[in-house]
Short mmCIF file of C-alpha atoms in Angstrom, two decimals:
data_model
loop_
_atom_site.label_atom_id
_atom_site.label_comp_id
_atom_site.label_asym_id
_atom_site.label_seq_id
_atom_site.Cartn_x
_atom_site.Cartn_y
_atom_site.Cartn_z
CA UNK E 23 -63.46 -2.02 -79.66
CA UNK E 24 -61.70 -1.20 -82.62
CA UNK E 25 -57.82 -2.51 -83.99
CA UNK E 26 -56.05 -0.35 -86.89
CA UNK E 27 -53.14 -1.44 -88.47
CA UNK E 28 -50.19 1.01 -88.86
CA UNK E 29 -46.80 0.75 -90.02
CA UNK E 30 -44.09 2.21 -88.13
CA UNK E 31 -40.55 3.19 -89.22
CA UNK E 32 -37.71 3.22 -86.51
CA UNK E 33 -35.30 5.47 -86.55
CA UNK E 34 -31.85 3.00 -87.75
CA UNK E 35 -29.89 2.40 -90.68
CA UNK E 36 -31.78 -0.83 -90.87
CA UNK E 37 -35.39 0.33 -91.75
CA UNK E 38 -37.54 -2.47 -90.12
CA UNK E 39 -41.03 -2.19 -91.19
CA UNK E 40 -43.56 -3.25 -88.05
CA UNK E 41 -47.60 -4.21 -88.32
CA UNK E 42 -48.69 -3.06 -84.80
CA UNK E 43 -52.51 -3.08 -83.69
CA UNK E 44 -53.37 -0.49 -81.61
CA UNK E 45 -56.40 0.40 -80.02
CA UNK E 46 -56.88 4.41 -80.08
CA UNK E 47 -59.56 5.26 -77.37
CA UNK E 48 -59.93 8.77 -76.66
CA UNK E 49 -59.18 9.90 -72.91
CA UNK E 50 -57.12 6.66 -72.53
CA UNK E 51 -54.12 7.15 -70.70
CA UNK E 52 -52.73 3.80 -72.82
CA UNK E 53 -52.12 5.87 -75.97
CA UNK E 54 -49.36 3.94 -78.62
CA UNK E 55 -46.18 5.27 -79.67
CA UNK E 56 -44.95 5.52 -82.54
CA UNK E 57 -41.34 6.45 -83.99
CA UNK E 58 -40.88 7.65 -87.33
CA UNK E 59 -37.81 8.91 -89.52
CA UNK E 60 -38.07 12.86 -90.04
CA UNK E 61 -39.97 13.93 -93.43
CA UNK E 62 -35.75 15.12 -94.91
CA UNK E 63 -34.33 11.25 -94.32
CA UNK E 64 -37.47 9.73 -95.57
CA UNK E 65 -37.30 11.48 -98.66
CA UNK E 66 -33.83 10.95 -99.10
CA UNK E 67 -34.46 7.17 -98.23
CA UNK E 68 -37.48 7.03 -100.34
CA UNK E 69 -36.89 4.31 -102.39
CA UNK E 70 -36.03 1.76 -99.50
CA UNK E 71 -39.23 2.88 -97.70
CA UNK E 72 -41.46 2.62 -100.43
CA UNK E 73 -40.17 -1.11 -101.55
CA UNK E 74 -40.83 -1.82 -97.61
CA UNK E 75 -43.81 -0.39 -96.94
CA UNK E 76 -45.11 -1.61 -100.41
CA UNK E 77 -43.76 -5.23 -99.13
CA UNK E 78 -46.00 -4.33 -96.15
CA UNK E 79 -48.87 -3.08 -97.91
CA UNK E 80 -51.02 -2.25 -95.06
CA UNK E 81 -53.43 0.03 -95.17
CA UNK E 82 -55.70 1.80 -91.69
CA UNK E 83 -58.62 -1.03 -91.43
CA UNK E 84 -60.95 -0.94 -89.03
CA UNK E 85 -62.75 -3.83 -87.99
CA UNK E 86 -64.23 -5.23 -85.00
CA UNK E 87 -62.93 -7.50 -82.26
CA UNK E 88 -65.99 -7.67 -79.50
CA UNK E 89 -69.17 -9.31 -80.14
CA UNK E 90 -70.83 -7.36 -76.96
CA UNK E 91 -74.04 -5.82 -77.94
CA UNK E 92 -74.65 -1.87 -77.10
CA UNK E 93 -76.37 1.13 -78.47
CA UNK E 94 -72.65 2.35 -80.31
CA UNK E 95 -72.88 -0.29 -81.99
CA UNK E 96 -75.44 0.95 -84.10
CA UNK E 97 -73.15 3.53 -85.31
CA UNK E 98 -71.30 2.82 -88.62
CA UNK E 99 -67.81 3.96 -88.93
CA UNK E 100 -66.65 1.79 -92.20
CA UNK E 101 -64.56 3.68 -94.26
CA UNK E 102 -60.60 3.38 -94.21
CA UNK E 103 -59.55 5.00 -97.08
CA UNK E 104 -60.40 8.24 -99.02
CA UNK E 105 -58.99 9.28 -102.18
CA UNK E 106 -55.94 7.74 -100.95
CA UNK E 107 -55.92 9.23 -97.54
CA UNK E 108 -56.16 6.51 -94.58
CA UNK E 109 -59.21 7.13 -92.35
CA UNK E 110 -58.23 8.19 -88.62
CA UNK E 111 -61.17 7.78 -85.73
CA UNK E 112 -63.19 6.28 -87.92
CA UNK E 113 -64.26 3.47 -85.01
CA UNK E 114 -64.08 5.36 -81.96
CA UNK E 115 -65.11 3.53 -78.77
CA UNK E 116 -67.96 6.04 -77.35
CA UNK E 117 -69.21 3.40 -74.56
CA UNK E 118 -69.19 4.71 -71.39
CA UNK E 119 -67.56 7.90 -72.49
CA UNK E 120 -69.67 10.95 -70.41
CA UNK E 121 -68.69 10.38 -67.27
CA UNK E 122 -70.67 9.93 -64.07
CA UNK E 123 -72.77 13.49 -62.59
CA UNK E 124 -69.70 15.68 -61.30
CA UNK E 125 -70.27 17.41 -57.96
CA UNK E 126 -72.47 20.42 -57.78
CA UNK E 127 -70.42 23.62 -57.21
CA UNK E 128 -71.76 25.30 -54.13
CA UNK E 129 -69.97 28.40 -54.62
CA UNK E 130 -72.09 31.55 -55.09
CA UNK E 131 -75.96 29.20 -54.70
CA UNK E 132 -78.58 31.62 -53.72
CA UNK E 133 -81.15 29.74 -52.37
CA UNK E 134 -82.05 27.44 -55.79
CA UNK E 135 -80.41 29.48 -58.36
CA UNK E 136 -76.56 31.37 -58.54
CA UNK E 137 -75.56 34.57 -60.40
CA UNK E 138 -74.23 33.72 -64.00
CA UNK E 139 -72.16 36.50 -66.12
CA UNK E 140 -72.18 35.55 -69.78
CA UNK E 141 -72.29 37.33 -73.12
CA UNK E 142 -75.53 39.06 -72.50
CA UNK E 143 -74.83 40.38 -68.73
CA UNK E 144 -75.83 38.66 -65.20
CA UNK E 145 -78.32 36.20 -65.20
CA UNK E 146 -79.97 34.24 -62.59
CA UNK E 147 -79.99 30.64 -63.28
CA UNK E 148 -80.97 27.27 -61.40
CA UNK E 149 -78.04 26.27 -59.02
CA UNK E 150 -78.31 22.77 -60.73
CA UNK E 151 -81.13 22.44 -63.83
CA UNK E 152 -82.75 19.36 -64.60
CA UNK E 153 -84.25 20.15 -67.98
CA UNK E 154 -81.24 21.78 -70.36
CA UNK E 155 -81.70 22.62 -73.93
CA UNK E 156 -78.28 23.31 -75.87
CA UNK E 157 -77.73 25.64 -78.74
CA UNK E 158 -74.34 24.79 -79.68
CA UNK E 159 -71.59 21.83 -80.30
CA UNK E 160 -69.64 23.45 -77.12
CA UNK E 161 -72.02 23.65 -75.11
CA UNK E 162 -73.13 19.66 -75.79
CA UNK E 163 -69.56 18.75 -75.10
CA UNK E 164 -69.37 20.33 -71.66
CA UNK E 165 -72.53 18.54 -70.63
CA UNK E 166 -70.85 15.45 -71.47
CA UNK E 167 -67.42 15.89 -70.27
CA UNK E 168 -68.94 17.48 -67.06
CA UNK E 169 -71.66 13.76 -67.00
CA UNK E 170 -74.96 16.09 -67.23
CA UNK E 171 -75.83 15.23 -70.67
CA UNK E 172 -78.98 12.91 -69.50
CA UNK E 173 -80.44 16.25 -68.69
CA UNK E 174 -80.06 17.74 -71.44
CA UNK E 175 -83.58 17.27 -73.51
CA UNK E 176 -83.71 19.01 -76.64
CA UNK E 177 -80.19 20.56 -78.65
CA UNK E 178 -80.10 22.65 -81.81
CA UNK E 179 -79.03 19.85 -84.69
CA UNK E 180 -75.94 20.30 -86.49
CA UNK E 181 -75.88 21.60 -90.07
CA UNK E 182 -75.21 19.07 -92.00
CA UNK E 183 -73.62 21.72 -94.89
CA UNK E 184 -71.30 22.80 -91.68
CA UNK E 185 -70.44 19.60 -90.07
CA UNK E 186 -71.59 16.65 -92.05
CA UNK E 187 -73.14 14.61 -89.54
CA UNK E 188 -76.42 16.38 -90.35
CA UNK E 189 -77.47 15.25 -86.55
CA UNK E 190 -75.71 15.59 -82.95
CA UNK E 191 -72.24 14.88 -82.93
CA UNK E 192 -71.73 10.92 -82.75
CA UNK E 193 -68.69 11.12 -81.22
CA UNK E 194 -70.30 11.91 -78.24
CA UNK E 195 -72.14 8.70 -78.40
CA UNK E 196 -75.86 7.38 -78.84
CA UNK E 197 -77.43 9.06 -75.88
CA UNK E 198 -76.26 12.40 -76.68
CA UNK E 199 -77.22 11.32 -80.75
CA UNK E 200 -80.94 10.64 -79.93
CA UNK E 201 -81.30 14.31 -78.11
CA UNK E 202 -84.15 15.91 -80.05
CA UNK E 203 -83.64 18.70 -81.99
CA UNK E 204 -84.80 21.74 -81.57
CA UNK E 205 -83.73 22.94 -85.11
CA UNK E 206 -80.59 24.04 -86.75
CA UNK E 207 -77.66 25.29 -85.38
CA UNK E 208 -78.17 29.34 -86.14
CA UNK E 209 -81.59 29.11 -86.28
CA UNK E 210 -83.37 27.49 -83.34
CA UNK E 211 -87.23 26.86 -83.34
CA UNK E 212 -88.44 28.81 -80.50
CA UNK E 213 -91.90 26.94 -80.53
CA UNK E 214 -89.87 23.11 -80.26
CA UNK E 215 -87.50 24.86 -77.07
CA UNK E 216 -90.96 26.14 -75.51
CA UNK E 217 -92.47 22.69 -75.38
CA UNK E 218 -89.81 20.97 -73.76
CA UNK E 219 -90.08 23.00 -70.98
CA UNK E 220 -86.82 23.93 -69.88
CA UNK E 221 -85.20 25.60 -66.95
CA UNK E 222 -81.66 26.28 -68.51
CA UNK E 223 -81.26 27.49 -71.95
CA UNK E 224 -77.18 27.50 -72.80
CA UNK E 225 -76.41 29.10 -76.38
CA UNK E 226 -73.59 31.18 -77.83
CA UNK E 227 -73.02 34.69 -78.64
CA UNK E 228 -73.04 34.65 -82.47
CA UNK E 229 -77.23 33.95 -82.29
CA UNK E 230 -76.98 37.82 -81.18
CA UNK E 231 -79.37 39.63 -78.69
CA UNK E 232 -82.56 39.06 -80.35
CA UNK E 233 -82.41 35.24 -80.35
CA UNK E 234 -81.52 35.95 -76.82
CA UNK E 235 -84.48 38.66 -76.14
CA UNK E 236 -86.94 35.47 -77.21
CA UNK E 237 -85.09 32.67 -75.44
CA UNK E 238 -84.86 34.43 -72.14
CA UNK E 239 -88.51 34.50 -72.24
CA UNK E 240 -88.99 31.12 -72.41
CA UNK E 241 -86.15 29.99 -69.66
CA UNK E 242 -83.02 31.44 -67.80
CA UNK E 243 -80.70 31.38 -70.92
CA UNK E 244 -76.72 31.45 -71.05
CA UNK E 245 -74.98 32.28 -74.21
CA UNK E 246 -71.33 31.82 -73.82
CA UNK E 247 -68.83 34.40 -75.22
CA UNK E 248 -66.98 32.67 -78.13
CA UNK E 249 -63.47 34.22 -80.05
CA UNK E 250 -61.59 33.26 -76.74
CA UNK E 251 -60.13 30.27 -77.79
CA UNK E 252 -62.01 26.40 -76.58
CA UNK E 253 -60.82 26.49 -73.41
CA UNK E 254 -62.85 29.60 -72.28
CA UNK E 255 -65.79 28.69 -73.89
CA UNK E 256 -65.66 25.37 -72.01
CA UNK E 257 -65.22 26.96 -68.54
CA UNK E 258 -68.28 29.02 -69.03
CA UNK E 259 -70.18 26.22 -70.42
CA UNK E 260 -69.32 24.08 -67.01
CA UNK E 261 -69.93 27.05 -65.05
CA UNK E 262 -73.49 27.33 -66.20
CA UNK E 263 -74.06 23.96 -65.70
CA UNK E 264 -73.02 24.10 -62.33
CA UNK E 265 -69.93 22.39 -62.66
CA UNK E 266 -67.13 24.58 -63.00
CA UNK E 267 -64.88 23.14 -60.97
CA UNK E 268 -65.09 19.88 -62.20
CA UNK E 269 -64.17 22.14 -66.22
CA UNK E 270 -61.10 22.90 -64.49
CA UNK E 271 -59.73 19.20 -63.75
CA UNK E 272 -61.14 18.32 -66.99
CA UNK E 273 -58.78 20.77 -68.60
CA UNK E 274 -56.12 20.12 -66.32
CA UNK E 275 -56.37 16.85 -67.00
CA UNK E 276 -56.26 17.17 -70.63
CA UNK E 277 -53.19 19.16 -70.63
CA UNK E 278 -51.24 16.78 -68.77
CA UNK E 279 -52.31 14.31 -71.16
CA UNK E 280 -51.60 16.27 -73.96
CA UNK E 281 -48.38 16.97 -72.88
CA UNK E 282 -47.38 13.80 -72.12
CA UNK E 283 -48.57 12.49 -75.67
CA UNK E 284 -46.52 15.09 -77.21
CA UNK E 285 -43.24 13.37 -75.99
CA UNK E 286 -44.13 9.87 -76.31
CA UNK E 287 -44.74 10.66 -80.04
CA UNK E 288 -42.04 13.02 -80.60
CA UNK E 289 -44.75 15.44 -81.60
CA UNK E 290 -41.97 18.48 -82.22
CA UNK E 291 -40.62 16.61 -84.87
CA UNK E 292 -43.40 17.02 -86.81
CA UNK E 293 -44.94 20.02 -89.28
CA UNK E 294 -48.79 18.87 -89.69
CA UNK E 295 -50.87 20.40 -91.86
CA UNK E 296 -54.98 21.06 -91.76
CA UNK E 297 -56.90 21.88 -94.42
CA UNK E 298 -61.09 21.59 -94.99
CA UNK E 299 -62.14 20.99 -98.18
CA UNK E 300 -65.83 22.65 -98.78
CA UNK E 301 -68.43 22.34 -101.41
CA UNK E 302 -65.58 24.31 -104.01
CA UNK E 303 -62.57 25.88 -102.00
CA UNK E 304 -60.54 24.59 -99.88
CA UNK E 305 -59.36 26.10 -96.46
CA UNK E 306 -56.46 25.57 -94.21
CA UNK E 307 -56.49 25.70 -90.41
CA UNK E 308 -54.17 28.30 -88.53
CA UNK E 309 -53.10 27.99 -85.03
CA UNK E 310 -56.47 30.14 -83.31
CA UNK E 311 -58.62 27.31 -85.14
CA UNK E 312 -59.44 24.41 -82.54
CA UNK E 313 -57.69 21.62 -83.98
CA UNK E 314 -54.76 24.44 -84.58
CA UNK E 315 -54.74 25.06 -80.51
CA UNK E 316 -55.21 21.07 -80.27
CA UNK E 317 -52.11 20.25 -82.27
CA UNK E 318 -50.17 23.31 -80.56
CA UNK E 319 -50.85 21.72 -76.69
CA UNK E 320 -49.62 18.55 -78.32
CA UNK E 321 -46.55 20.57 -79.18
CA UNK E 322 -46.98 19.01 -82.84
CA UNK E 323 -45.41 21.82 -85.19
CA UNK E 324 -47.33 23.71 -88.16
CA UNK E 325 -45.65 24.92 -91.83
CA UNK E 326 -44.24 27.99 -91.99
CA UNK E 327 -47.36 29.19 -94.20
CA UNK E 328 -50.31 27.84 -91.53
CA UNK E 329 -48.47 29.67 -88.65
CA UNK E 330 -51.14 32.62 -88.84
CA UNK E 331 -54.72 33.07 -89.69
CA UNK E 332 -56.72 30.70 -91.71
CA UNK E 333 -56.50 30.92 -95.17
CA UNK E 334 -57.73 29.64 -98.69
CA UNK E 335 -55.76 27.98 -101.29
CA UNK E 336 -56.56 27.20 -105.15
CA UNK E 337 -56.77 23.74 -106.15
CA UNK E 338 -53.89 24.40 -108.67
CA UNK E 339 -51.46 26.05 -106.35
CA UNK E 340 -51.33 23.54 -103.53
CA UNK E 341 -47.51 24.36 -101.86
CA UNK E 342 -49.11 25.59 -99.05
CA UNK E 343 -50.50 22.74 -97.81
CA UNK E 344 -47.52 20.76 -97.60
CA UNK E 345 -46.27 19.09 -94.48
CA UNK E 346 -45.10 16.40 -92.93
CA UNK E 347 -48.45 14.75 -92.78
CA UNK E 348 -51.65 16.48 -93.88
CA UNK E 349 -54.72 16.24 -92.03
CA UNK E 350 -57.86 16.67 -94.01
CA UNK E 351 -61.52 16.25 -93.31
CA UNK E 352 -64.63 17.26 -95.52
CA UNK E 353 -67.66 19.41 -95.22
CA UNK E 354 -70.37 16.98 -95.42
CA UNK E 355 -70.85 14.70 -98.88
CA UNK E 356 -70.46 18.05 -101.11
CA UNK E 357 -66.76 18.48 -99.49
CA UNK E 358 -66.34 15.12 -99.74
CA UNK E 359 -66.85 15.30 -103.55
CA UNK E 360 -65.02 18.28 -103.91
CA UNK E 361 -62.16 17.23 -102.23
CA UNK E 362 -62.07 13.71 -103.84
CA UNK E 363 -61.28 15.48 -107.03
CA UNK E 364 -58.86 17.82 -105.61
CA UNK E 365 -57.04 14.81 -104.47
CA UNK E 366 -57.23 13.30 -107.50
CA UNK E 367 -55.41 15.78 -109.64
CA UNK E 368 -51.76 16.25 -110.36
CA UNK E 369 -51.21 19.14 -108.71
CA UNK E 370 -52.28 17.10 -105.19
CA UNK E 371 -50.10 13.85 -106.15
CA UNK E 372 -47.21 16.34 -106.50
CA UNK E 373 -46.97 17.17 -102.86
CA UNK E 374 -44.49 14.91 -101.09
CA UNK E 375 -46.50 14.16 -98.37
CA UNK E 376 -48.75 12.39 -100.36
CA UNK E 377 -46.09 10.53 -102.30
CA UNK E 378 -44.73 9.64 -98.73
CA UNK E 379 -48.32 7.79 -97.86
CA UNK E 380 -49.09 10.72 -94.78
CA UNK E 381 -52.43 12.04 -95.43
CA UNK E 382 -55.34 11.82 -93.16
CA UNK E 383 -58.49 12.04 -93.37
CA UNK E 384 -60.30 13.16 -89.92
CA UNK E 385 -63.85 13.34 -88.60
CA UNK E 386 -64.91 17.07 -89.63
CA UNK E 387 -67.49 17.22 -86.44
CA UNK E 388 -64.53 16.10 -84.27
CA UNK E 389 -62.14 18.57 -85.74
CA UNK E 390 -64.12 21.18 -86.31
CA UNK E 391 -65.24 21.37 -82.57
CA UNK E 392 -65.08 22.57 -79.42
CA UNK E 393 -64.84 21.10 -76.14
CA UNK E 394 -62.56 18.94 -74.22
CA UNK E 395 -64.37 15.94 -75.18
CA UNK E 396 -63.48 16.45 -78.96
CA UNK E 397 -60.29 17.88 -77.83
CA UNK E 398 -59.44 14.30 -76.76
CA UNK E 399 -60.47 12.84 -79.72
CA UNK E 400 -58.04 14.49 -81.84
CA UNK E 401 -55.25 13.84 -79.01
CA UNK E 402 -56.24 10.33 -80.00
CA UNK E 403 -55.88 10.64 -83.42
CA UNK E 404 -52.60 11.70 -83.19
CA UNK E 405 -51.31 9.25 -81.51
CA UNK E 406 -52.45 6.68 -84.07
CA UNK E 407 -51.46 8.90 -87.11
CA UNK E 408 -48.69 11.23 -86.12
CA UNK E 409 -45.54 8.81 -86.56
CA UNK E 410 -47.99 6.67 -89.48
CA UNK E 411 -47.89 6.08 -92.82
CA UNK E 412 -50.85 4.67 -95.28
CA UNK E 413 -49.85 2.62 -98.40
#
């Protein structure tokens, strides 16, 4: 299990500056609160804070407290700073974290298979398949969220160019890790899909009817309809796997969550800002982008400029990035590079959230996703970050 320092700042004339260790799990009701002064008295207060938290001098460090042995352990979260931006999630506890097999839904079973409408029409699928081959990120997080994931034997790998992890999301865990691929995402290998003989084939609209012509031929195949929003695309995920009831409470479940989150970190009183640094441009999230309908659950506010569609910004005209706190995360090692420069120029060090110590960096896969399972990943990275500050 992993401990991360923070330091919090209460809202009193006497600014107290706290070392708390918290323990951000995602899904765990036991999330920390923090309290923070708004962005307008802690730049007005700027030089008390800064002699404080400079006093303080704590950075987010991860480090481990358990000496019990599993397979997570094998993954290697390290990092806690980037270009001066303190690493969130960067130890997340993934033991244990698909659930147990939810019930089969019985609704709509004809004999051993039940009537599935998807992006391609009707289909015909098994009432509850054994042997499930995913195309997509979304479609891996519903099998875990919905505890089917040990059936699923092969899944399209992520692109590392995309993503970063260059294999299956780890924040999923090791069991859902080891799947074997069965190529790229956007391009799977019909000949690897055939050989693992599956009875349920689950993709996504944007591989387009002829990637569906050739899959269909090999199993029963599913491709959700995406440009929805998460949510949807999660629901018809579940429902393909049988387990579209058990979607619903997921969701529900989340939403109460996120809800109560929101208030216990004051999340209104916040403006956060996304952005993605790629290989050379950088682009900022809007509210239709996942982690935009995330934050908006949360109730956390956006700047007035990310309150539409996603846009791209110049690394020398950087105003519309600025926030309360900025969130960033980086498009595999070429993103990385790119946006360690852009955060070491002038034009970055002249926002004031990075003179204020509030800049993030998140796990791209994670934030980039889709699926309640990442969805409380970020919930949990809000809680640690929202009301934090990095020196």
């Amino acid at each position: 299990m992993a401990s991360t320092a923070f330091v919090r700042v209460f809202h009193d004339d006497v600014v107290p500056i706290l070392c708390e260790t918290t323990r951000p799990v995602e899904g765990s009701p036991a999330l920390p609160l923090h309290s923070r002064l708004p962005r307008s008295c802690a730049q007005r207060r700027i030089g008390t804070l800064a002699a404080a938290c400079l006093a303080a001098a704590v950075t987010l460090v991860g480090c481990s407290d358990s000496e019990a042995q599993d397979d997570a352990s094998t993954i290697v979260r390290s990092t806690t700073n980037i270009a001066g931006a303190g690493v969130v999630g960067n130890n997340r506890d993934t033991v244990g974290l698909c659930p147990a097999l939810a019930p089969l839904d019985r609704t709509g079973v004809e004999g051993d298979t039940r009537p599935v409408g998807h992006a391609e029409g009707i289909s015909a699928i098994p009432a509850d398949p054994q042997r499930i081959v995913v195309l997509d990120a979304a479609g891996l997080d519903a099998s875990c969220a919905v505890g089917i994931w040990e059936r699923v034997v092969g899944a399209a790998t992520l692109d590392p160019d995309f993503r970063g992890d260059g294999d299956q999301p780890l924040y999923l865990g090791t069991g859902l890790a080891s799947v074997p691929s069965v190529g790229p995402v956007g391009a799977p290998d019909m000949d690897a899909i055939s050989a693992l003989d599956p009875d349920l084939i689950l993709g996504a609209d944007s591989l387009g009817p002829d990637a569906y012509d050739s899959l269909t031929a090999i199993a029963p195949t599913v491709f959700t309809t995406t440009g929805q929003g998460w949510k949807d695309t999660f629901l018809q995920s579940t429902a393909a796997l049988g387990r579209g009831q058990s979607g619903f409470d997921a969701l529900a479940s989340f939403s109460a969550d996120a809800e109560r989150v929101g208030r216990e970190i004051d999340a209104a009183q916040t403006q956060a800002s996304v952005l993605r640094f790629d290989a050379d441009s950088i682009e900022v999230d809007g509210p239709d982008s996942f982690a935009g309908q995330v934050l908006s659950e949360v109730g956390v506010g956006r700047p007035q400029s990310q309150r539409d569609a996603d846009f791209s910004v110049e690394p020398d005209n950087l105003a519309p990035v600025e926030g309360d706190i900025v969130y960033v995360r980086f498009a595999g090692p070429d993103g990385e590079t790119f946006g360690r420069e852009v955060m070491d120029s002038d034009a970055w060090h002249a926002l004031g959230s990075v003179t204020d110590g509030r800049v993030f960096a998140v796990n791209d896969t994670v934030w980039s996703g889709s699926g309640v399972v990442a969805a409380r990943a970020v919930l949990a990275d809000l809680s640690a970050s929202l009301n934090a500050y990095v020196s």
